[in-house]
Amino acid sequence: MKDPSKPVFWRDWRMPYVELRKVVDGRQVCYAPHSHTQWSLGAITEGQSTFLYRGGQFKVSAGNLVIVNPDWVHACNPIDNQPWGYLMLYVDTDWLTNLRYEAGLLETPCWEDIATATMPDHEWYAGYCRIAECLLGPDRELLEKQTAVVEYLTALMHELSGQAAEPRPKAPDNLQAVADYLKAHASEEVSLDTLCERSGYSPGHLIRSFKHHFGFTPHAYLINYRVQYGQRELKRGKPIAETAVNAGFSDQPHFQRTFKKLLAATPKQYRQSLLNQQIDTAGGK
């Protein structure tokens, strides 16, 4: 019997632009603030939770959808250990950008953030649940799954087309240089002194200014990027121990603790779902 507290990840290498996560009992699932490179759409299937999103706080309950722009810091956690279940769809940002552009919703094929954070709309929620059921269904054909995703997201993008968010202020060049440096040296030990030298800021000013523009302190940004790197490597089938070292963690246990803290799943759970999905699709449906 499956443990309802353990997350289920759906992926299909033939649909690399979308990934689904399902949690039936999320009372033990707690997230630290984090971000994704993908655009994310969540559905609360049971109970209530607190949705922290780029400085705002929302109380969401069963039947609500939550929308997360790529690279926006967020966290969603249960309230007072009450029953809580959810689905989360992660959509490749470039793929979704192209979908919006081809639908005539963007003037250029460049990503534009969406202002809406929550949708308490039963119709859109019901449609989302139908997509999830389709993707998770082992007997559903590939074409059916692809069609369901494209039809729903196209319709939703039309619904949200008039709700573009204000463009995010561009970070000063010296702060962007710090962010780029952190990514380029993510597998190494980075000192605050080095970052101050590159930015020309004092330690306190650098931390405050960086958090204002990126939603993280430099250290939290580095850890978040390391976990994102770890996800990509695990999707490629890399061993957990090798991924931990390449991502810049001191050892595998440290990687496991941090991965679970940010994503509420262990690297083994995340990677095992991928391996199971490869087996399930090996028949070539």
Short mmCIF file of N, CA, C and O in Angstrom, two decimals, residues 1-74:
data_model
loop_
_atom_site.label_atom_id
_atom_site.label_comp_id
_atom_site.label_asym_id
_atom_site.label_seq_id
_atom_site.Cartn_x
_atom_site.Cartn_y
_atom_site.Cartn_z
N MET A 1 0.85 -1.20 0.00
CA MET A 1 0.00 0.00 0.00
C MET A 1 0.88 1.25 0.00
O MET A 1 1.82 1.36 0.78
N LYS A 2 0.58 2.19 -0.85
CA LYS A 2 1.38 3.39 -0.97
C LYS A 2 1.17 4.31 0.22
O LYS A 2 0.07 4.45 0.74
N ASP A 3 2.24 4.95 0.65
CA ASP A 3 2.19 5.92 1.74
C ASP A 3 1.63 7.23 1.18
O ASP A 3 2.25 7.85 0.32
N PRO A 4 0.45 7.69 1.69
CA PRO A 4 -0.16 8.91 1.13
C PRO A 4 0.64 10.17 1.40
O PRO A 4 0.40 11.21 0.78
N SER A 5 1.59 10.10 2.34
CA SER A 5 2.40 11.28 2.64
C SER A 5 3.56 11.45 1.66
O SER A 5 4.17 12.51 1.61
N LYS A 6 3.85 10.40 0.90
CA LYS A 6 4.96 10.47 -0.05
C LYS A 6 4.50 11.08 -1.38
O LYS A 6 3.43 10.72 -1.89
N PRO A 7 5.28 11.97 -1.95
CA PRO A 7 4.88 12.60 -3.21
C PRO A 7 4.98 11.63 -4.38
O PRO A 7 5.79 10.71 -4.37
N VAL A 8 4.13 11.84 -5.35
CA VAL A 8 4.19 11.09 -6.61
C VAL A 8 4.56 12.08 -7.71
O VAL A 8 3.94 13.14 -7.83
N PHE A 9 5.58 11.78 -8.48
CA PHE A 9 5.98 12.63 -9.60
C PHE A 9 5.66 11.91 -10.90
O PHE A 9 6.02 10.76 -11.09
N TRP A 10 4.97 12.63 -11.78
CA TRP A 10 4.72 12.09 -13.13
C TRP A 10 5.60 12.83 -14.12
O TRP A 10 5.66 14.06 -14.14
N ARG A 11 6.28 12.08 -14.95
CA ARG A 11 7.05 12.64 -16.07
C ARG A 11 6.95 11.67 -17.24
O ARG A 11 6.71 10.48 -17.06
N ASP A 12 7.18 12.19 -18.42
CA ASP A 12 7.27 11.35 -19.62
C ASP A 12 8.31 11.99 -20.52
O ASP A 12 8.16 13.17 -20.88
N TRP A 13 9.35 11.25 -20.85
CA TRP A 13 10.43 11.83 -21.66
C TRP A 13 9.93 12.33 -23.00
O TRP A 13 10.57 13.16 -23.65
N ARG A 14 8.75 11.85 -23.43
CA ARG A 14 8.18 12.33 -24.70
C ARG A 14 7.46 13.66 -24.53
O ARG A 14 7.09 14.30 -25.52
N MET A 15 7.25 14.08 -23.30
CA MET A 15 6.65 15.38 -22.99
C MET A 15 7.55 16.10 -21.99
O MET A 15 7.17 16.35 -20.85
N PRO A 16 8.76 16.45 -22.39
CA PRO A 16 9.74 16.99 -21.44
C PRO A 16 9.39 18.38 -20.92
O PRO A 16 10.04 18.87 -20.00
N TYR A 17 8.37 19.00 -21.49
CA TYR A 17 8.01 20.37 -21.12
C TYR A 17 7.03 20.44 -19.96
O TYR A 17 6.63 21.53 -19.53
N VAL A 18 6.63 19.31 -19.41
CA VAL A 18 5.66 19.33 -18.33
C VAL A 18 5.96 18.22 -17.33
O VAL A 18 6.45 17.14 -17.68
N GLU A 19 5.69 18.50 -16.07
CA GLU A 19 5.91 17.56 -14.98
C GLU A 19 4.80 17.79 -13.95
O GLU A 19 4.37 18.92 -13.73
N LEU A 20 4.33 16.71 -13.34
CA LEU A 20 3.23 16.81 -12.37
C LEU A 20 3.66 16.18 -11.04
O LEU A 20 4.28 15.12 -11.02
N ARG A 21 3.30 16.84 -9.96
CA ARG A 21 3.55 16.33 -8.61
C ARG A 21 2.21 16.18 -7.90
O ARG A 21 1.36 17.07 -7.98
N LYS A 22 2.03 15.07 -7.20
CA LYS A 22 0.80 14.82 -6.46
C LYS A 22 1.13 14.45 -5.02
O LYS A 22 1.96 13.58 -4.77
N VAL A 23 0.46 15.12 -4.08
CA VAL A 23 0.59 14.80 -2.66
C VAL A 23 -0.81 14.63 -2.09
O VAL A 23 -1.63 15.55 -2.17
N VAL A 24 -1.10 13.45 -1.56
CA VAL A 24 -2.43 13.17 -1.02
C VAL A 24 -2.56 13.68 0.41
O VAL A 24 -3.57 14.30 0.77
N ASP A 25 -1.55 13.44 1.23
CA ASP A 25 -1.55 13.88 2.62
C ASP A 25 -0.30 14.70 2.87
O ASP A 25 0.79 14.17 3.05
N GLY A 26 -0.47 16.02 2.84
CA GLY A 26 0.68 16.91 2.93
C GLY A 26 0.93 17.48 4.30
O GLY A 26 1.65 18.47 4.43
N ARG A 27 0.37 16.87 5.35
CA ARG A 27 0.55 17.43 6.69
C ARG A 27 2.00 17.42 7.14
O ARG A 27 2.41 18.25 7.96
N GLN A 28 2.79 16.49 6.60
CA GLN A 28 4.20 16.44 6.94
C GLN A 28 5.07 17.12 5.89
O GLN A 28 6.29 17.01 5.93
N VAL A 29 4.42 17.79 4.94
CA VAL A 29 5.14 18.42 3.84
C VAL A 29 5.30 19.91 4.14
O VAL A 29 4.31 20.65 4.18
N CYS A 30 6.51 20.35 4.37
CA CYS A 30 6.78 21.76 4.64
C CYS A 30 7.91 22.25 3.75
O CYS A 30 8.95 21.60 3.64
N TYR A 31 7.68 23.39 3.12
CA TYR A 31 8.66 23.95 2.19
C TYR A 31 9.34 25.18 2.80
O TYR A 31 8.69 26.03 3.40
N ALA A 32 10.62 25.27 2.60
CA ALA A 32 11.31 26.54 2.82
C ALA A 32 11.11 27.38 1.56
O ALA A 32 10.83 26.84 0.49
N PRO A 33 11.22 28.70 1.66
CA PRO A 33 11.09 29.53 0.46
C PRO A 33 12.06 29.08 -0.63
O PRO A 33 13.23 28.80 -0.36
N HIS A 34 11.56 28.98 -1.86
CA HIS A 34 12.36 28.49 -2.96
C HIS A 34 11.76 29.02 -4.26
O HIS A 34 10.73 29.69 -4.26
N SER A 35 12.39 28.72 -5.38
CA SER A 35 11.86 29.12 -6.67
C SER A 35 12.13 28.03 -7.69
O SER A 35 12.96 27.14 -7.46
N HIS A 36 11.42 28.08 -8.82
CA HIS A 36 11.59 27.13 -9.91
C HIS A 36 11.89 27.89 -11.19
O HIS A 36 11.46 29.04 -11.35
N THR A 37 12.60 27.25 -12.09
CA THR A 37 12.81 27.88 -13.39
C THR A 37 11.56 27.75 -14.26
O THR A 37 11.38 28.50 -15.20
N GLN A 38 10.67 26.80 -13.91
CA GLN A 38 9.44 26.60 -14.68
C GLN A 38 8.33 27.52 -14.18
O GLN A 38 8.37 28.03 -13.06
N TRP A 39 7.30 27.69 -15.02
CA TRP A 39 6.04 28.29 -14.59
C TRP A 39 5.24 27.19 -13.92
O TRP A 39 5.23 26.05 -14.41
N SER A 40 4.61 27.48 -12.79
CA SER A 40 3.95 26.44 -12.02
C SER A 40 2.49 26.78 -11.76
O SER A 40 2.14 27.94 -11.53
N LEU A 41 1.67 25.74 -11.78
CA LEU A 41 0.23 25.88 -11.53
C LEU A 41 -0.18 24.79 -10.55
O LEU A 41 -0.03 23.61 -10.84
N GLY A 42 -0.68 25.20 -9.38
CA GLY A 42 -1.05 24.24 -8.35
C GLY A 42 -2.54 24.21 -8.11
O GLY A 42 -3.25 25.20 -8.33
N ALA A 43 -3.02 23.07 -7.63
CA ALA A 43 -4.43 22.90 -7.26
C ALA A 43 -4.50 22.33 -5.86
O ALA A 43 -3.88 21.29 -5.58
N ILE A 44 -5.22 23.00 -4.97
CA ILE A 44 -5.42 22.48 -3.62
C ILE A 44 -6.57 21.49 -3.69
O ILE A 44 -7.70 21.86 -4.02
N THR A 45 -6.30 20.23 -3.39
CA THR A 45 -7.32 19.19 -3.53
C THR A 45 -8.01 18.86 -2.21
O THR A 45 -9.09 18.26 -2.20
N GLU A 46 -7.38 19.24 -1.10
CA GLU A 46 -7.99 18.98 0.20
C GLU A 46 -7.40 19.94 1.23
O GLU A 46 -6.22 20.26 1.20
N GLY A 47 -8.26 20.40 2.16
CA GLY A 47 -7.78 21.21 3.27
C GLY A 47 -7.43 22.63 2.89
O GLY A 47 -7.90 23.18 1.88
N GLN A 48 -6.59 23.25 3.71
CA GLN A 48 -6.17 24.64 3.54
C GLN A 48 -4.67 24.75 3.72
O GLN A 48 -4.04 23.92 4.37
N SER A 49 -4.12 25.80 3.16
CA SER A 49 -2.69 26.05 3.34
C SER A 49 -2.41 27.53 3.20
O SER A 49 -3.24 28.30 2.71
N THR A 50 -1.23 27.91 3.64
CA THR A 50 -0.76 29.29 3.50
C THR A 50 0.20 29.36 2.32
O THR A 50 1.18 28.62 2.26
N PHE A 51 -0.09 30.27 1.41
CA PHE A 51 0.70 30.43 0.19
C PHE A 51 1.48 31.74 0.31
O PHE A 51 0.90 32.83 0.28
N LEU A 52 2.78 31.62 0.48
CA LEU A 52 3.67 32.78 0.54
C LEU A 52 4.26 32.99 -0.84
O LEU A 52 4.85 32.07 -1.41
N TYR A 53 4.11 34.20 -1.36
CA TYR A 53 4.48 34.42 -2.76
C TYR A 53 5.04 35.83 -2.95
O TYR A 53 4.32 36.81 -2.87
N ARG A 54 6.31 35.90 -3.15
CA ARG A 54 7.03 37.15 -3.44
C ARG A 54 6.56 38.31 -2.55
O ARG A 54 6.15 39.37 -3.01
N GLY A 55 6.58 38.09 -1.23
CA GLY A 55 6.25 39.15 -0.29
C GLY A 55 4.79 39.18 0.13
O GLY A 55 4.44 39.86 1.10
N GLY A 56 3.91 38.46 -0.57
CA GLY A 56 2.50 38.42 -0.20
C GLY A 56 2.15 37.12 0.50
O GLY A 56 2.92 36.15 0.47
N GLN A 57 0.99 37.09 1.16
CA GLN A 57 0.53 35.88 1.84
C GLN A 57 -0.95 35.66 1.54
O GLN A 57 -1.76 36.57 1.67
N PHE A 58 -1.29 34.43 1.15
CA PHE A 58 -2.64 34.09 0.78
C PHE A 58 -3.06 32.81 1.51
O PHE A 58 -2.25 31.89 1.67
N LYS A 59 -4.32 32.76 1.91
CA LYS A 59 -4.87 31.53 2.47
C LYS A 59 -5.67 30.85 1.37
O LYS A 59 -6.61 31.42 0.82
N VAL A 60 -5.27 29.64 1.01
CA VAL A 60 -5.93 28.93 -0.08
C VAL A 60 -6.52 27.63 0.44
O VAL A 60 -6.02 27.05 1.42
N SER A 61 -7.59 27.17 -0.20
CA SER A 61 -8.28 25.98 0.27
C SER A 61 -8.69 25.12 -0.91
O SER A 61 -8.50 25.50 -2.08
N ALA A 62 -9.25 23.95 -0.60
CA ALA A 62 -9.64 23.00 -1.64
C ALA A 62 -10.49 23.68 -2.70
O ALA A 62 -11.43 24.40 -2.40
N GLY A 63 -10.13 23.43 -3.96
CA GLY A 63 -10.85 24.05 -5.08
C GLY A 63 -10.17 25.29 -5.63
O GLY A 63 -10.59 25.82 -6.65
N ASN A 64 -9.10 25.75 -4.96
CA ASN A 64 -8.35 26.92 -5.42
C ASN A 64 -7.15 26.51 -6.28
O ASN A 64 -6.58 25.43 -6.08
N LEU A 65 -6.79 27.38 -7.21
CA LEU A 65 -5.55 27.23 -7.98
C LEU A 65 -4.57 28.31 -7.54
O LEU A 65 -4.97 29.42 -7.18
N VAL A 66 -3.28 27.98 -7.56
CA VAL A 66 -2.24 28.97 -7.29
C VAL A 66 -1.31 29.02 -8.49
O VAL A 66 -1.05 28.01 -9.13
N ILE A 67 -0.84 30.22 -8.80
CA ILE A 67 -0.01 30.45 -9.98
C ILE A 67 1.33 31.01 -9.54
O ILE A 67 1.39 31.97 -8.77
N VAL A 68 2.42 30.41 -10.03
CA VAL A 68 3.76 30.83 -9.64
C VAL A 68 4.60 31.11 -10.89
O VAL A 68 4.85 30.22 -11.70
N ASN A 69 5.01 32.34 -11.05
CA ASN A 69 5.87 32.71 -12.16
C ASN A 69 7.28 32.13 -11.98
O ASN A 69 7.72 31.91 -10.85
N PRO A 70 7.99 31.88 -13.06
CA PRO A 70 9.36 31.36 -12.94
C PRO A 70 10.24 32.33 -12.17
O PRO A 70 10.16 33.55 -12.34
N ASP A 71 11.04 31.76 -11.28
CA ASP A 71 12.03 32.50 -10.48
C ASP A 71 11.42 33.38 -9.40
O ASP A 71 12.13 34.17 -8.78
N TRP A 72 10.11 33.25 -9.13
CA TRP A 72 9.50 34.01 -8.05
C TRP A 72 9.57 33.16 -6.78
O TRP A 72 9.17 31.99 -6.76
N VAL A 73 10.06 33.73 -5.70
CA VAL A 73 10.22 33.02 -4.44
C VAL A 73 8.84 32.75 -3.83
O VAL A 73 7.98 33.63 -3.79
N HIS A 74 8.65 31.51 -3.35
CA HIS A 74 7.34 31.14 -2.81
C HIS A 74 7.49 29.96 -1.85
O HIS A 74 8.53 29.31 -1.79
#
